[in-house]
Amino acid sequence: LAKTTQPISMDSYEGQEVNITCSHNNIATNDYITWYQQFPSQGPRFIIQGYKTKVTNEVASLFIPADRKSSTLSLPRVSLSDTAVYYCLVGAPYNQGGKLIFGQGTELSVKP
Amino acid sequence: GAVVSQHPSWVICKSGTSVKIECRSLDFQATTMFWYRQFPKQSLMLMATSNEGSKATYEQGVEKDKFLINHASLTLSTLTVTSAHPEDSSFYICSVTWDTYTDTQYFGPGTRLTVL
């Protein structure tokens, strides 16, 4: 199982773009990269998932370089409600024996 | 994505009693569900994989006789904490696998267990 490394915490201000980088040097060929958001006393919420290059949805973008040894979650124009813990996970699909192993996550604090 | 519910959202019990937590997939037939535990200020820890119609697969270090998992239907999995003790107090979260080809999971809202 690939191990991930993220900054423990980040601070930002409302309206700014936030980029959270995750290192996963031992990522395997079959592994996908998935990001989740968790608010206190709630279950994690799926944000975005990718395998390579760039993925964008209505809430975030995910940048994955060619070697796939890192990934960057980009949150455009954050607001106070984006204050949460963000988890980067790397793993194979479940039908190939994969399972989600959570790391420590990045605690993002958005200030007014 | 899948909508997952948990019941109860919180429970307080006395030491030595058993507590059952339900996890329901409301709009998706889930052959596989997962149970996690999260202590304050810590990350989620996978406890077990619940498979419909078969025995659950427990992670190393998780006592299967203490944390009983039953996945009797495609929409319901239950976790029973038997003979609960204060150290079992935690936030229990379930999830369902939405896409087995990418392992996208959708999580329930969690159940806060406090054992007195």
PDB file of C-alpha atoms in Angstrom:
ATOM      1  CA  LEU A   1       0.000   0.000   0.000  1.00  0.00           C
ATOM      2  CA  ALA A   2       1.396   3.386  -1.009  1.00  0.00           C
ATOM      3  CA  LYS A   3       2.148   5.738   1.848  1.00  0.00           C
ATOM      4  CA  THR A   4       1.196   9.366   1.506  1.00  0.00           C
ATOM      5  CA  THR A   5       2.752  12.462   3.009  1.00  0.00           C
ATOM      6  CA  GLN A   6       0.870  15.743   3.344  1.00  0.00           C
ATOM      7  CA  PRO A   7       1.459  18.956   5.271  1.00  0.00           C
ATOM      8  CA  ILE A   8      -0.142  18.689   8.693  1.00  0.00           C
ATOM      9  CA  SER A   9      -1.774  22.093   8.463  1.00  0.00           C
ATOM     10  CA  MET A  10      -2.251  25.073   6.155  1.00  0.00           C
ATOM     11  CA  ASP A  11      -3.700  28.520   6.594  1.00  0.00           C
ATOM     12  CA  SER A  12      -5.420  30.610   3.947  1.00  0.00           C
ATOM     13  CA  TYR A  13      -7.740  33.553   3.555  1.00  0.00           C
ATOM     14  CA  GLU A  14     -11.129  33.763   1.946  1.00  0.00           C
ATOM     15  CA  GLY A  15     -11.028  34.180  -1.793  1.00  0.00           C
ATOM     16  CA  GLN A  16      -7.572  32.704  -2.226  1.00  0.00           C
ATOM     17  CA  GLU A  17      -6.653  29.603  -4.193  1.00  0.00           C
ATOM     18  CA  VAL A  18      -5.332  26.800  -2.014  1.00  0.00           C
ATOM     19  CA  ASN A  19      -3.027  24.078  -3.249  1.00  0.00           C
ATOM     20  CA  ILE A  20      -2.387  21.024  -1.083  1.00  0.00           C
ATOM     21  CA  THR A  21       0.364  18.719  -2.274  1.00  0.00           C
ATOM     22  CA  CYS A  22       0.580  15.053  -1.416  1.00  0.00           C
ATOM     23  CA  SER A  23       3.645  12.875  -1.917  1.00  0.00           C
ATOM     24  CA  HIS A  24       3.243   9.202  -2.775  1.00  0.00           C
ATOM     25  CA  ASN A  25       6.620   8.003  -3.980  1.00  0.00           C
ATOM     26  CA  ASN A  26       5.696   4.311  -3.912  1.00  0.00           C
ATOM     27  CA  ILE A  27       2.508   4.555  -5.936  1.00  0.00           C
ATOM     28  CA  ALA A  28       1.769   1.391  -7.921  1.00  0.00           C
ATOM     29  CA  THR A  29       0.604   1.119 -11.499  1.00  0.00           C
ATOM     30  CA  ASN A  30      -2.958   0.211 -10.518  1.00  0.00           C
ATOM     31  CA  ASP A  31      -3.328   2.873  -7.829  1.00  0.00           C
ATOM     32  CA  TYR A  32      -5.771   5.748  -8.086  1.00  0.00           C
ATOM     33  CA  ILE A  33      -5.385   9.038  -6.204  1.00  0.00           C
ATOM     34  CA  THR A  34      -8.410  10.205  -4.253  1.00  0.00           C
ATOM     35  CA  TRP A  35      -9.027  13.209  -2.045  1.00  0.00           C
ATOM     36  CA  TYR A  36     -11.597  13.434   0.715  1.00  0.00           C
ATOM     37  CA  GLN A  37     -12.765  16.323   2.900  1.00  0.00           C
ATOM     38  CA  GLN A  38     -13.846  15.856   6.500  1.00  0.00           C
ATOM     39  CA  PHE A  39     -15.575  18.290   8.819  1.00  0.00           C
ATOM     40  CA  PRO A  40     -15.561  17.688  12.593  1.00  0.00           C
ATOM     41  CA  SER A  41     -17.918  14.905  13.689  1.00  0.00           C
ATOM     42  CA  GLN A  42     -18.869  14.035  10.110  1.00  0.00           C
ATOM     43  CA  GLY A  43     -17.913  11.293   7.708  1.00  0.00           C
ATOM     44  CA  PRO A  44     -15.429  12.113   4.937  1.00  0.00           C
ATOM     45  CA  ARG A  45     -16.815  13.520   1.713  1.00  0.00           C
ATOM     46  CA  PHE A  46     -15.438  12.531  -1.683  1.00  0.00           C
ATOM     47  CA  ILE A  47     -13.886  15.496  -3.498  1.00  0.00           C
ATOM     48  CA  ILE A  48     -12.047  14.251  -6.545  1.00  0.00           C
ATOM     49  CA  GLN A  49     -10.195  11.292  -7.978  1.00  0.00           C
ATOM     50  CA  GLY A  50      -7.648  10.858 -10.725  1.00  0.00           C
ATOM     51  CA  TYR A  51      -5.121   8.523 -12.256  1.00  0.00           C
ATOM     52  CA  LYS A  52      -2.897  10.839 -14.270  1.00  0.00           C
ATOM     53  CA  THR A  53      -2.685  14.377 -15.717  1.00  0.00           C
ATOM     54  CA  LYS A  54      -5.409  16.785 -14.648  1.00  0.00           C
ATOM     55  CA  VAL A  55      -8.931  16.254 -13.423  1.00  0.00           C
ATOM     56  CA  THR A  56     -11.417  19.012 -12.725  1.00  0.00           C
ATOM     57  CA  ASN A  57     -14.903  19.001 -11.263  1.00  0.00           C
ATOM     58  CA  GLU A  58     -17.229  21.620  -9.868  1.00  0.00           C
ATOM     59  CA  VAL A  59     -15.380  21.962  -6.574  1.00  0.00           C
ATOM     60  CA  ALA A  60     -11.687  21.244  -7.214  1.00  0.00           C
ATOM     61  CA  SER A  61      -8.904  20.341  -9.588  1.00  0.00           C
ATOM     62  CA  LEU A  62      -6.384  17.572  -9.220  1.00  0.00           C
ATOM     63  CA  PHE A  63      -2.979  17.837 -10.845  1.00  0.00           C
ATOM     64  CA  ILE A  64      -0.911  14.684 -11.264  1.00  0.00           C
ATOM     65  CA  PRO A  65       2.543  14.843 -12.881  1.00  0.00           C
ATOM     66  CA  ALA A  66       3.721  12.228 -15.325  1.00  0.00           C
ATOM     67  CA  ASP A  67       5.642  10.212 -12.719  1.00  0.00           C
ATOM     68  CA  ARG A  68       2.559  10.152 -10.462  1.00  0.00           C
ATOM     69  CA  LYS A  69       4.730  10.395  -7.349  1.00  0.00           C
ATOM     70  CA  SER A  70       2.835  13.398  -6.110  1.00  0.00           C
ATOM     71  CA  SER A  71      -0.479  15.115  -6.622  1.00  0.00           C
ATOM     72  CA  THR A  72      -1.876  18.551  -5.885  1.00  0.00           C
ATOM     73  CA  LEU A  73      -5.413  19.339  -4.870  1.00  0.00           C
ATOM     74  CA  SER A  74      -6.392  22.835  -5.921  1.00  0.00           C
ATOM     75  CA  LEU A  75      -9.334  24.604  -4.305  1.00  0.00           C
ATOM     76  CA  PRO A  76     -10.268  27.813  -6.132  1.00  0.00           C
ATOM     77  CA  ARG A  77     -11.392  30.824  -4.126  1.00  0.00           C
ATOM     78  CA  VAL A  78     -11.829  29.178  -0.737  1.00  0.00           C
ATOM     79  CA  SER A  79     -14.422  30.318   1.764  1.00  0.00           C
ATOM     80  CA  LEU A  80     -14.726  29.881   5.522  1.00  0.00           C
ATOM     81  CA  SER A  81     -16.792  26.756   4.945  1.00  0.00           C
ATOM     82  CA  ASP A  82     -13.798  25.060   3.330  1.00  0.00           C
ATOM     83  CA  THR A  83     -12.110  24.851   6.733  1.00  0.00           C
ATOM     84  CA  ALA A  84     -11.714  21.103   7.179  1.00  0.00           C
ATOM     85  CA  VAL A  85      -9.266  18.224   7.112  1.00  0.00           C
ATOM     86  CA  TYR A  86      -8.278  17.038   3.645  1.00  0.00           C
ATOM     87  CA  TYR A  87      -7.065  13.503   3.089  1.00  0.00           C
ATOM     88  CA  CYS A  88      -5.048  12.235   0.149  1.00  0.00           C
ATOM     89  CA  LEU A  89      -5.394   8.507  -0.434  1.00  0.00           C
ATOM     90  CA  VAL A  90      -3.656   6.239  -2.870  1.00  0.00           C
ATOM     91  CA  GLY A  91      -4.768   2.706  -3.546  1.00  0.00           C
ATOM     92  CA  ALA A  92      -5.824   0.086  -6.008  1.00  0.00           C
ATOM     93  CA  PRO A  93      -9.456  -0.487  -6.900  1.00  0.00           C
ATOM     94  CA  TYR A  94     -11.355  -2.697  -4.476  1.00  0.00           C
ATOM     95  CA  ASN A  95     -11.854  -5.391  -7.110  1.00  0.00           C
ATOM     96  CA  GLN A  96      -8.078  -5.701  -7.230  1.00  0.00           C
ATOM     97  CA  GLY A  97      -7.692  -6.033  -3.503  1.00  0.00           C
ATOM     98  CA  GLY A  98      -7.369  -2.374  -2.675  1.00  0.00           C
ATOM     99  CA  LYS A  99      -8.668  -0.641   0.435  1.00  0.00           C
ATOM    100  CA  LEU A 100      -8.535   2.900   1.739  1.00  0.00           C
ATOM    101  CA  ILE A 101      -5.786   3.614   4.239  1.00  0.00           C
ATOM    102  CA  PHE A 102      -6.050   7.115   5.643  1.00  0.00           C
ATOM    103  CA  GLY A 103      -2.979   9.157   6.482  1.00  0.00           C
ATOM    104  CA  GLN A 104      -2.894  12.070   8.878  1.00  0.00           C
ATOM    105  CA  GLY A 105      -4.495  14.554   6.497  1.00  0.00           C
ATOM    106  CA  THR A 106      -4.039  18.303   6.122  1.00  0.00           C
ATOM    107  CA  GLU A 107      -5.974  20.596   8.409  1.00  0.00           C
ATOM    108  CA  LEU A 108      -6.921  23.634   6.344  1.00  0.00           C
ATOM    109  CA  SER A 109      -7.928  26.778   8.187  1.00  0.00           C
ATOM    110  CA  VAL A 110      -9.546  29.539   6.135  1.00  0.00           C
ATOM    111  CA  LYS A 111      -9.600  32.939   7.775  1.00  0.00           C
ATOM    112  CA  PRO A 112     -11.740  35.971   6.921  1.00  0.00           C
TER     113      PRO A 112
ATOM    114  CA  GLY B   1     -22.703   9.318  -5.513  1.00  0.00           C
ATOM    115  CA  ALA B   2     -24.216   6.928  -3.021  1.00  0.00           C
ATOM    116  CA  VAL B   3     -26.218   8.163  -0.035  1.00  0.00           C
ATOM    117  CA  VAL B   4     -25.298   6.438   3.204  1.00  0.00           C
ATOM    118  CA  SER B   5     -27.024   6.773   6.566  1.00  0.00           C
ATOM    119  CA  GLN B   6     -26.081   5.623  10.032  1.00  0.00           C
ATOM    120  CA  HIS B   7     -28.177   5.065  13.103  1.00  0.00           C
ATOM    121  CA  PRO B   8     -27.916   6.183  15.778  1.00  0.00           C
ATOM    122  CA  SER B   9     -25.920   9.367  15.250  1.00  0.00           C
ATOM    123  CA  TRP B  10     -24.775   9.205  18.847  1.00  0.00           C
ATOM    124  CA  VAL B  11     -25.156   6.786  21.727  1.00  0.00           C
ATOM    125  CA  ILE B  12     -24.145   6.729  25.371  1.00  0.00           C
ATOM    126  CA  CYS B  13     -24.017   3.420  27.179  1.00  0.00           C
ATOM    127  CA  LYS B  14     -22.757   1.882  30.381  1.00  0.00           C
ATOM    128  CA  SER B  15     -19.629  -0.191  30.495  1.00  0.00           C
ATOM    129  CA  GLY B  16     -20.316  -3.857  29.817  1.00  0.00           C
ATOM    130  CA  THR B  17     -23.336  -3.353  27.590  1.00  0.00           C
ATOM    131  CA  SER B  18     -23.545  -3.992  23.852  1.00  0.00           C
ATOM    132  CA  VAL B  19     -24.318  -1.378  21.251  1.00  0.00           C
ATOM    133  CA  LYS B  20     -25.512  -1.912  17.694  1.00  0.00           C
ATOM    134  CA  ILE B  21     -24.798   0.624  14.938  1.00  0.00           C
ATOM    135  CA  GLU B  22     -26.614   0.436  11.612  1.00  0.00           C
ATOM    136  CA  CYS B  23     -25.263   1.511   8.242  1.00  0.00           C
ATOM    137  CA  ARG B  24     -27.674   1.801   5.339  1.00  0.00           C
ATOM    138  CA  SER B  25     -27.043   2.424   1.672  1.00  0.00           C
ATOM    139  CA  LEU B  26     -30.153   4.364   0.687  1.00  0.00           C
ATOM    140  CA  ASP B  27     -29.904   4.474  -3.093  1.00  0.00           C
ATOM    141  CA  PHE B  28     -27.347   1.868  -4.008  1.00  0.00           C
ATOM    142  CA  GLN B  29     -27.060  -1.859  -3.531  1.00  0.00           C
ATOM    143  CA  ALA B  30     -23.777  -2.302  -1.761  1.00  0.00           C
ATOM    144  CA  THR B  31     -22.209  -5.731  -1.804  1.00  0.00           C
ATOM    145  CA  THR B  32     -19.306  -4.306   0.163  1.00  0.00           C
ATOM    146  CA  MET B  33     -19.287  -1.896   3.071  1.00  0.00           C
ATOM    147  CA  PHE B  34     -16.437  -0.772   5.257  1.00  0.00           C
ATOM    148  CA  TRP B  35     -16.272   0.151   8.941  1.00  0.00           C
ATOM    149  CA  TYR B  36     -13.839   2.721  10.293  1.00  0.00           C
ATOM    150  CA  ARG B  37     -13.061   4.070  13.729  1.00  0.00           C
ATOM    151  CA  GLN B  38     -11.748   7.538  14.453  1.00  0.00           C
ATOM    152  CA  PHE B  39     -10.442   8.761  17.794  1.00  0.00           C
ATOM    153  CA  PRO B  40     -10.335  12.512  18.560  1.00  0.00           C
ATOM    154  CA  LYS B  41      -7.760  14.421  16.545  1.00  0.00           C
ATOM    155  CA  GLN B  42      -6.742  11.263  14.714  1.00  0.00           C
ATOM    156  CA  SER B  43      -7.270   9.869  11.259  1.00  0.00           C
ATOM    157  CA  LEU B  44      -9.703   7.153  10.255  1.00  0.00           C
ATOM    158  CA  MET B  45      -8.647   3.590  10.886  1.00  0.00           C
ATOM    159  CA  LEU B  46     -10.136   0.779   8.833  1.00  0.00           C
ATOM    160  CA  MET B  47     -11.615  -1.865  11.104  1.00  0.00           C
ATOM    161  CA  ALA B  48     -13.213  -4.351   8.744  1.00  0.00           C
ATOM    162  CA  THR B  49     -14.685  -5.027   5.338  1.00  0.00           C
ATOM    163  CA  SER B  50     -18.282  -6.175   5.367  1.00  0.00           C
ATOM    164  CA  ASN B  51     -19.426  -8.408   2.532  1.00  0.00           C
ATOM    165  CA  GLU B  52     -23.080  -9.183   1.898  1.00  0.00           C
ATOM    166  CA  GLY B  53     -23.895 -12.780   2.667  1.00  0.00           C
ATOM    167  CA  SER B  54     -20.476 -13.720   3.993  1.00  0.00           C
ATOM    168  CA  LYS B  55     -18.229 -13.183   6.965  1.00  0.00           C
ATOM    169  CA  ALA B  56     -16.539  -9.847   7.445  1.00  0.00           C
ATOM    170  CA  THR B  57     -12.812  -9.451   6.957  1.00  0.00           C
ATOM    171  CA  TYR B  58     -11.143  -7.793   9.927  1.00  0.00           C
ATOM    172  CA  GLU B  59      -7.975  -5.740   9.905  1.00  0.00           C
ATOM    173  CA  GLN B  60      -5.050  -6.833  11.997  1.00  0.00           C
ATOM    174  CA  GLY B  61      -5.509  -5.961  15.638  1.00  0.00           C
ATOM    175  CA  VAL B  62      -9.298  -5.659  15.487  1.00  0.00           C
ATOM    176  CA  GLU B  63     -11.077  -8.234  17.658  1.00  0.00           C
ATOM    177  CA  LYS B  64     -13.757  -9.933  15.608  1.00  0.00           C
ATOM    178  CA  ASP B  65     -15.524 -11.257  18.704  1.00  0.00           C
ATOM    179  CA  LYS B  66     -15.790  -7.785  20.135  1.00  0.00           C
ATOM    180  CA  PHE B  67     -16.849  -5.983  16.977  1.00  0.00           C
ATOM    181  CA  LEU B  68     -19.514  -8.140  15.381  1.00  0.00           C
ATOM    182  CA  ILE B  69     -20.405  -7.248  11.812  1.00  0.00           C
ATOM    183  CA  ASN B  70     -23.481  -8.510   9.991  1.00  0.00           C
ATOM    184  CA  HIS B  71     -24.168  -7.630   6.360  1.00  0.00           C
ATOM    185  CA  ALA B  72     -27.492  -9.369   5.874  1.00  0.00           C
ATOM    186  CA  SER B  73     -28.746  -7.430   2.873  1.00  0.00           C
ATOM    187  CA  LEU B  74     -27.444  -5.268   0.044  1.00  0.00           C
ATOM    188  CA  THR B  75     -28.503  -2.126   1.867  1.00  0.00           C
ATOM    189  CA  LEU B  76     -27.736  -2.823   5.517  1.00  0.00           C
ATOM    190  CA  SER B  77     -24.646  -3.620   7.538  1.00  0.00           C
ATOM    191  CA  THR B  78     -24.540  -3.569  11.327  1.00  0.00           C
ATOM    192  CA  LEU B  79     -21.650  -3.214  13.737  1.00  0.00           C
ATOM    193  CA  THR B  80     -22.207  -4.445  17.283  1.00  0.00           C
ATOM    194  CA  VAL B  81     -19.737  -3.425  19.932  1.00  0.00           C
ATOM    195  CA  THR B  82     -20.021  -6.149  22.549  1.00  0.00           C
ATOM    196  CA  SER B  83     -19.242  -5.615  26.215  1.00  0.00           C
ATOM    197  CA  ALA B  84     -18.264  -2.040  25.535  1.00  0.00           C
ATOM    198  CA  HIS B  85     -15.659  -0.334  27.695  1.00  0.00           C
ATOM    199  CA  PRO B  86     -14.618   3.320  27.924  1.00  0.00           C
ATOM    200  CA  GLU B  87     -11.668   2.712  25.587  1.00  0.00           C
ATOM    201  CA  ASP B  88     -14.195   1.783  22.877  1.00  0.00           C
ATOM    202  CA  SER B  89     -15.532   5.317  22.951  1.00  0.00           C
ATOM    203  CA  SER B  90     -14.933   6.648  19.467  1.00  0.00           C
ATOM    204  CA  PHE B  91     -16.475   7.870  16.221  1.00  0.00           C
ATOM    205  CA  TYR B  92     -17.562   4.952  14.051  1.00  0.00           C
ATOM    206  CA  ILE B  93     -18.019   5.549  10.326  1.00  0.00           C
ATOM    207  CA  CYS B  94     -19.165   3.232   7.569  1.00  0.00           C
ATOM    208  CA  SER B  95     -18.724   3.547   3.825  1.00  0.00           C
ATOM    209  CA  VAL B  96     -19.880   1.852   0.654  1.00  0.00           C
ATOM    210  CA  THR B  97     -17.874   1.143  -2.455  1.00  0.00           C
ATOM    211  CA  TRP B  98     -19.475   3.010  -5.298  1.00  0.00           C
ATOM    212  CA  ASP B  99     -17.145   1.928  -8.064  1.00  0.00           C
ATOM    213  CA  THR B 100     -15.113  -1.225  -7.545  1.00  0.00           C
ATOM    214  CA  TYR B 101     -12.943  -0.326 -10.541  1.00  0.00           C
ATOM    215  CA  THR B 102     -11.635   2.832  -8.891  1.00  0.00           C
ATOM    216  CA  ASP B 103     -12.498   2.230  -5.234  1.00  0.00           C
ATOM    217  CA  THR B 104     -14.454   5.434  -4.836  1.00  0.00           C
ATOM    218  CA  GLN B 105     -16.164   5.248  -1.462  1.00  0.00           C
ATOM    219  CA  TYR B 106     -19.032   7.206   0.029  1.00  0.00           C
ATOM    220  CA  PHE B 107     -19.199   7.600   3.760  1.00  0.00           C
ATOM    221  CA  GLY B 108     -21.978   7.734   6.284  1.00  0.00           C
ATOM    222  CA  PRO B 109     -22.318  10.608   8.747  1.00  0.00           C
ATOM    223  CA  GLY B 110     -20.769   8.614  11.580  1.00  0.00           C
ATOM    224  CA  THR B 111     -21.900   7.444  15.023  1.00  0.00           C
ATOM    225  CA  ARG B 112     -20.431   8.876  18.194  1.00  0.00           C
ATOM    226  CA  LEU B 113     -20.166   6.179  20.887  1.00  0.00           C
ATOM    227  CA  THR B 114     -19.503   7.158  24.472  1.00  0.00           C
ATOM    228  CA  VAL B 115     -19.062   4.401  27.029  1.00  0.00           C
ATOM    229  CA  LEU B 116     -19.352   5.457  30.649  1.00  0.00           C
TER     230      LEU B 116
END
